[in-house]
Coordinates of C-alpha atoms and ligand atoms in Angstrom, one line a residue:
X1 CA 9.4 -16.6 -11.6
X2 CA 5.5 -16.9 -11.9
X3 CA 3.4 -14.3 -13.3
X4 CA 0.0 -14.5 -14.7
X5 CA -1.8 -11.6 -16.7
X6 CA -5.1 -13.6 -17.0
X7 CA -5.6 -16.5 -14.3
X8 CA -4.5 -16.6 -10.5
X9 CA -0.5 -17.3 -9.6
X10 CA -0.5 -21.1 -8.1
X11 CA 2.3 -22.0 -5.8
X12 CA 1.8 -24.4 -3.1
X13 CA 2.3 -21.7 -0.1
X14 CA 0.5 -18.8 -2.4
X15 CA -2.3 -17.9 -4.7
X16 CA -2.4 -14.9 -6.5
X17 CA -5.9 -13.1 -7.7
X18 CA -5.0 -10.0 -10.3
X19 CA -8.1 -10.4 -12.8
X20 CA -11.3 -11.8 -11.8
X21 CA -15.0 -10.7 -12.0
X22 CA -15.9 -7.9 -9.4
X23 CA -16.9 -4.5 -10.6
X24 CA -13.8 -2.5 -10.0
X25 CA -15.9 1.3 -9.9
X26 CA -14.9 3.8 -8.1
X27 CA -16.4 7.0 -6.8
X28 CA -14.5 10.2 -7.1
X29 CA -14.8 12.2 -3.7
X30 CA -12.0 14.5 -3.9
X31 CA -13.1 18.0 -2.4
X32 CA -13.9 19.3 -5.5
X33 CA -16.9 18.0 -5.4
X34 CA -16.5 16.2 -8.4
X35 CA -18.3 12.5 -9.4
X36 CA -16.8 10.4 -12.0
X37 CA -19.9 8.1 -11.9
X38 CA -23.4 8.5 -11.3
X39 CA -24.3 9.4 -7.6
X40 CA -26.2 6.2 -6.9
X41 CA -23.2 4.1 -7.6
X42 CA -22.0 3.4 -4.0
X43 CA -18.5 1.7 -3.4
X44 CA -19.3 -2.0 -1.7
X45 CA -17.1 -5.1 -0.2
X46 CA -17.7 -8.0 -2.9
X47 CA -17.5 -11.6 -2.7
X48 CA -14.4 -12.5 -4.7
X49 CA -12.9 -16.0 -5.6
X50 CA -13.6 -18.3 -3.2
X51 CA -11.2 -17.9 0.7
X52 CA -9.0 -21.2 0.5
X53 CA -10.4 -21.8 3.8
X54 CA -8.9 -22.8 6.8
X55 CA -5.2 -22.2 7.4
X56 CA -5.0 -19.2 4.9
X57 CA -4.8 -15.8 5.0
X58 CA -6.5 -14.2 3.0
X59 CA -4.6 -10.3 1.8
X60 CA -6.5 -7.7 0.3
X61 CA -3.9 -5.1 -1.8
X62 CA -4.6 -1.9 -2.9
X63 CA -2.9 1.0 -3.3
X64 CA -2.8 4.9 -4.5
X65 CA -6.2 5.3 -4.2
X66 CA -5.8 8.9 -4.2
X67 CA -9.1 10.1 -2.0
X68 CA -11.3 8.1 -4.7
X69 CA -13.0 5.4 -3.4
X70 CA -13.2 1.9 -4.6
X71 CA -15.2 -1.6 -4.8
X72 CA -13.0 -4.1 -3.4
X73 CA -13.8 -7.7 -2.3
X74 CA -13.8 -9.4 1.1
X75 CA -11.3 -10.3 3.3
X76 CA -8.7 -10.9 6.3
X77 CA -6.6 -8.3 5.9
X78 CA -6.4 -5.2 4.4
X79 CA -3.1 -3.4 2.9
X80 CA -2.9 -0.2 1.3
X81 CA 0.2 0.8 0.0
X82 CA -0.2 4.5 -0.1
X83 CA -0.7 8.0 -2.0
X84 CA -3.8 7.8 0.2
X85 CA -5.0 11.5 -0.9
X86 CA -4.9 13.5 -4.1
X87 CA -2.6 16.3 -3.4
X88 CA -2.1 15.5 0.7
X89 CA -4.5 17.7 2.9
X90 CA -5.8 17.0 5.8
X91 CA -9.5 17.0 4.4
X92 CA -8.4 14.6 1.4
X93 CA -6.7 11.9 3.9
X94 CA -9.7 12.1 6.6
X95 CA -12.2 11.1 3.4
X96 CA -9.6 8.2 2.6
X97 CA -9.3 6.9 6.5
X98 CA -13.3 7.2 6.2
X99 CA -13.0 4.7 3.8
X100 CA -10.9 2.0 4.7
X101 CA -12.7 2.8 8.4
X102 CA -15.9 1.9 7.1
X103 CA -15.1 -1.5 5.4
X104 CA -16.4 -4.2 7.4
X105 CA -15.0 -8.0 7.8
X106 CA -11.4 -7.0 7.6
X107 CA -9.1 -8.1 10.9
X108 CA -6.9 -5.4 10.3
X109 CA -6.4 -2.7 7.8
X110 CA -2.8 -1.5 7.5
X111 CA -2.2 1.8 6.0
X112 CA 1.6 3.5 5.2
X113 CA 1.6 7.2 3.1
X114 CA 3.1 7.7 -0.1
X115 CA 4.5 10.7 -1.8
X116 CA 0.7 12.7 -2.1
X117 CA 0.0 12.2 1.7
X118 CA 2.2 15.4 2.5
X119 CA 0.2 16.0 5.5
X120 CA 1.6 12.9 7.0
X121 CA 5.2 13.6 6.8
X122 CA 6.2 15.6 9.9
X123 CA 9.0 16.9 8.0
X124 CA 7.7 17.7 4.3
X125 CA 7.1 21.8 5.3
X126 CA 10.7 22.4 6.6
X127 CA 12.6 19.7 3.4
X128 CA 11.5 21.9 0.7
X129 CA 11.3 25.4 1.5
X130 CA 14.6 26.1 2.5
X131 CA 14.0 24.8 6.1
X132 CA 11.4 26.9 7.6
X133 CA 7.5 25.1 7.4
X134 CA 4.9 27.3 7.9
X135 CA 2.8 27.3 10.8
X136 CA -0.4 25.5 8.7
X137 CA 2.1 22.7 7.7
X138 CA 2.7 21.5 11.3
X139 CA -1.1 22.0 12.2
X140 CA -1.8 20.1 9.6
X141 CA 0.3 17.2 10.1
X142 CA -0.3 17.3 13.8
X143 CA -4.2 17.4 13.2
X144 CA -3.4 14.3 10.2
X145 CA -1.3 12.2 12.6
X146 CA -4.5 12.7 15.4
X147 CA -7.1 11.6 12.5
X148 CA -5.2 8.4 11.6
X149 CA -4.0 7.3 15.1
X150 CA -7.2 8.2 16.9
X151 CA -9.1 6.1 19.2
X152 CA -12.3 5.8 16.5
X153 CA -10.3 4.6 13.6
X154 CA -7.7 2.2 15.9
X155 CA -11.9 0.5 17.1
X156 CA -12.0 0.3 13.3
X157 CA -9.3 -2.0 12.7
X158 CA -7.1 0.6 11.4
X159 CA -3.0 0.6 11.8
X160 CA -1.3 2.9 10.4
X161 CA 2.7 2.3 9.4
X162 CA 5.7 4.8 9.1
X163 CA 8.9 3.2 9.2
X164 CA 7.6 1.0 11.6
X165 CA 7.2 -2.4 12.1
X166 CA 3.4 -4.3 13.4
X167 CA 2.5 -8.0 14.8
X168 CA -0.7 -8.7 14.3
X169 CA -2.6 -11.9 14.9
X170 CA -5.4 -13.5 13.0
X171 CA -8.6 -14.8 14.6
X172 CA -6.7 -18.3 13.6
X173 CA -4.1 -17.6 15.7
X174 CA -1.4 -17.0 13.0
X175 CA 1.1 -14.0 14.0
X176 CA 2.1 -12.1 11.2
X177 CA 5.1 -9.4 11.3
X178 CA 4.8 -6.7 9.0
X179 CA 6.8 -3.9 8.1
X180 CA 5.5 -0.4 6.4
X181 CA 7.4 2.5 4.7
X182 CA 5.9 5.7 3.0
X183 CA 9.5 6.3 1.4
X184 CA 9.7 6.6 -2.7
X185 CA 13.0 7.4 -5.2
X186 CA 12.8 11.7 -5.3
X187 CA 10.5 12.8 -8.1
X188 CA 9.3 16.1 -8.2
X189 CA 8.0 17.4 -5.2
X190 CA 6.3 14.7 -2.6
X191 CA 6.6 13.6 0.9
X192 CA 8.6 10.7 1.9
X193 CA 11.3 11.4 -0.4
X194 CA 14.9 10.2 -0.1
X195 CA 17.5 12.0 -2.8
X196 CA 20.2 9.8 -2.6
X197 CA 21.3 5.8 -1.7
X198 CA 22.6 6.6 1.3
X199 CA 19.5 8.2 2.3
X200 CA 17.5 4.7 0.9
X201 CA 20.1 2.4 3.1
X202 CA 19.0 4.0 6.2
X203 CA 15.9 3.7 5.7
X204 CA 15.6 0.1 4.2
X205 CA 18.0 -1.7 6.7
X206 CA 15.2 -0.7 9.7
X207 CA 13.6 -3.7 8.2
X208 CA 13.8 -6.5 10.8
X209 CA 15.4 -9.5 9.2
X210 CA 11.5 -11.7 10.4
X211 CA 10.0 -9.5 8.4
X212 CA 7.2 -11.8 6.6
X213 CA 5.1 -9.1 4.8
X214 CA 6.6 -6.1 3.7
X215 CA 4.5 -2.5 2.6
X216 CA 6.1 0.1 0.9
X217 CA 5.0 2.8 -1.4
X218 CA 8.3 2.3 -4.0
X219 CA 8.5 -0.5 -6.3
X220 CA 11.9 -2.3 -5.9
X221 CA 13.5 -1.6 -9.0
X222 CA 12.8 -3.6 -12.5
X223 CA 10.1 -5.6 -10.5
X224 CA 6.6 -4.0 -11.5
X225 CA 8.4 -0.7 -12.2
X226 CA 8.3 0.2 -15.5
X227 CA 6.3 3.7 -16.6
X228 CA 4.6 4.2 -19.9
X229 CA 7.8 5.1 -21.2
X230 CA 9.5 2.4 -20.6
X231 CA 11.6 3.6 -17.6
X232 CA 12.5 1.4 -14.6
X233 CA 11.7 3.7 -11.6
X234 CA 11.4 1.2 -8.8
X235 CA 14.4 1.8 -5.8
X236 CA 17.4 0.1 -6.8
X237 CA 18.6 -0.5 -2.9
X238 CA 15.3 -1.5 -1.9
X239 CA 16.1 -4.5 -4.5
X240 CA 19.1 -5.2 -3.1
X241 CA 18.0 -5.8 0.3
X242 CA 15.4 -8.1 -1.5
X243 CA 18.4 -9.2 -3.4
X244 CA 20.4 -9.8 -0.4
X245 CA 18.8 -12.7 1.6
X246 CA 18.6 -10.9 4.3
X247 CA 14.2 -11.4 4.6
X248 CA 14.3 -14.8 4.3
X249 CA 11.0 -15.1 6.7
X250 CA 9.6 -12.3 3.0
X251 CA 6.4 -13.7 2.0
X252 CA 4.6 -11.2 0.6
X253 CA 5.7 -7.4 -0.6
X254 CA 3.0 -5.2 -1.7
X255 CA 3.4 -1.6 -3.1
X256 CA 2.2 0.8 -5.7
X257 CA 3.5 4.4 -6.9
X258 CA 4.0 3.4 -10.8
X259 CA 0.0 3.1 -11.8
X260 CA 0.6 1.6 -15.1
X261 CA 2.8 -1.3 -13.4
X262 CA -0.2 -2.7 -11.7
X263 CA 0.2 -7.2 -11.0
X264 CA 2.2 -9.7 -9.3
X265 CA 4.8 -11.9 -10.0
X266 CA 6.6 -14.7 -7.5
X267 CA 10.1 -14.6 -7.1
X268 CA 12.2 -18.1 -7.2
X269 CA 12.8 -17.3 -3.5
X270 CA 8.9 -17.5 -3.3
X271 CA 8.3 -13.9 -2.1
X272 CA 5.2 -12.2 -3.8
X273 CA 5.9 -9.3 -5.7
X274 CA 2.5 -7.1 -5.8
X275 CA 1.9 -3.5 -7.5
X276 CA -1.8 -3.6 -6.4
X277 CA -2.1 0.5 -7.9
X278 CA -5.7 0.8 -8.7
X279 CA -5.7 4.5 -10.3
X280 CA -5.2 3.7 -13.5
X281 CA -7.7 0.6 -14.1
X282 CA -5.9 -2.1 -11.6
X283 CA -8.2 -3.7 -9.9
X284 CA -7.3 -4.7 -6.0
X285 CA -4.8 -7.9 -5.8
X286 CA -6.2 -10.7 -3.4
X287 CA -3.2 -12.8 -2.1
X288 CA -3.6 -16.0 0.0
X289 CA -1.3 -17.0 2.2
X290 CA -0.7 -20.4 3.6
X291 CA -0.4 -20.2 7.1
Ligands
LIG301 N1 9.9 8.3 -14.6 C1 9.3 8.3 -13.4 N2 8.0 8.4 -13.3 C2 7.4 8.4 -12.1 C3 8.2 8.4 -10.9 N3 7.3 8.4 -9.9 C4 6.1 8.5 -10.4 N4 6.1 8.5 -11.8 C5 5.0 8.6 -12.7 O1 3.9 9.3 -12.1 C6 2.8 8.5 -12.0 C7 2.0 8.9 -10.8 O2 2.8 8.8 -9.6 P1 2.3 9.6 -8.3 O3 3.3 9.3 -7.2 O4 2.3 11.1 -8.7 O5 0.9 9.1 -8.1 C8 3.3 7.1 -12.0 O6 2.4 6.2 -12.4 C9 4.5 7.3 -13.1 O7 3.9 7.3 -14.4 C10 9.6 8.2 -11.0 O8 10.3 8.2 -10.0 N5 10.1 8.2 -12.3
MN302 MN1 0.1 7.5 -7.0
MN303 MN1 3.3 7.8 -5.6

């Protein structure tokens, strides 16, 4: 396994960019009103370290931005691997699709939800109170699914991913098949939620076996897991599917949901691990992949 907390992760098929010296600020826009920094900061695409160049791709990784907004430097593509909003309304999600809408020079920017996007998940009202969702709930995720499918933000460059399963081709010509999941371990109250393995099989064996890049909002588990305390709260059947063979096309697997767990690491099999969380102090992951 390669990890690196200072300099990039060298392999010959991937380079790995965790510390390196862009400003990392973000803005707080949350509808409180509320600025973390001074108003004339404004969040910008950076040069990072230098694109390989021809016959790379160059991935951009962030994650549980939570309706902040962030500096992050240039690139291909763009993943973010979810808790999009603070607390999951509608309002919260559109400033975040703003966002990632508004950043310029990406080819695509893929998008899944995590457990704070409650306004994404169609069936968050009716799972926790006793099977009856209010009538705002369904607006709400009806007007959130129109916001981040609709014509303006798909001009934009911007795909979003729920159990689902994107080809997407570079301006090189390389086709890349990806594969995103909102789903998390159940902790607390949060959308995308699964209680139990069973629940976690059925949703982890819809990945398609060609999968090369891989987006979920769950750590695997003891892979960039671990919380303050110590725990290990990544999904232990998402790691066995890793474990399994079965994605043996997996180049690259980015998520977030445990801030403090924020780097990469490569697996002997050669698959990236990423926790590319930036709430805590993580600064976006850049990840180039040889064609
Ligand atoms: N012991 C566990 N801690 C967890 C788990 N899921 C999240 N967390 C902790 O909360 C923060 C924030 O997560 P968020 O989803 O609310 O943004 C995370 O960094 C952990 O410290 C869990 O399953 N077990
Ligand atoms: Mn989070
Ligand atoms: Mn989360």
């Amino acid at each position: 396994m390669h990890t690196s907390s200072q300099g990039p992760i060298v392999t010959p098929r991937t380079r790995i960019h965790t510390n390196y010296s862009v400003p990392s600020r973000k803005k707080t826009i949350t509808d409180m009103g509320e600025l973390s920094l001074s108003d004339a900061y404004t969040p910008k695409l950076v040069d990072g370290p230098p694109h390989p160049g021809k016959g790379w791709t160059r991935f951009v990784c962030i994650s549980d931005t939570h309706s902040n907004i962030y500096t992050v430097p240039k690139g291909d593509v763009l993943l973010h691997a979810g808790d999009l909003s603070s607390w999951g309304s509608k309002a919260q999600l559109k400033q975040t699709v703003d966002w990632i809408a508004s950043l310029e020079g990406f080819q695509v920017k893929i998008l899944v939800g995590g457990n704070h996007d409650l306004c994404l998940d169609g069936n968050w009202g009716t799972s926790y109170s006793g099977g009856s969702g209010t009538s705002y709930e369904e607006q709400e995720h009806e007007e959130a699914m129109a916001l981040i499918t609709s014509e303006e933000v798909l001009e934009k460059g911007v795909r979003y991913l729920c159990h689902e399963q994107l080809d997407f081709t570079t301006k090189e010509g390389r086709k890349w098949v990806i594969y995103g999941s909102p789903a998390a371990p159940v902790y607390a109250l949060g959308a995308f939620q699964y209680k139990n393995s069973k629940e976690a099989e059925e949703i982890y064996q819809c990945i398609p076996d060609d999968a090369e890049i891989l987006l979920t909002h769950t750590p695997p588990h003891n892979i960039l897991d671990k919380t303050r305390k110590g725990k290990a709260a990544g999904c232990q059947v998402l790691k066995s599917v890793l474990d399994s063979g079965r994605l043996r096309k997996l180049r690259l697997h980015v998520f977030g949901h445990i801030h403090e767990a924020h780097g990469a690491e490569v697996r002997k099999n050669g698959t990236a691990e990423v926790n590319a969380a930036v709430a805590w102090g993580g600064q976006p992951i850049i990840v180039d992949l040889k064609n």
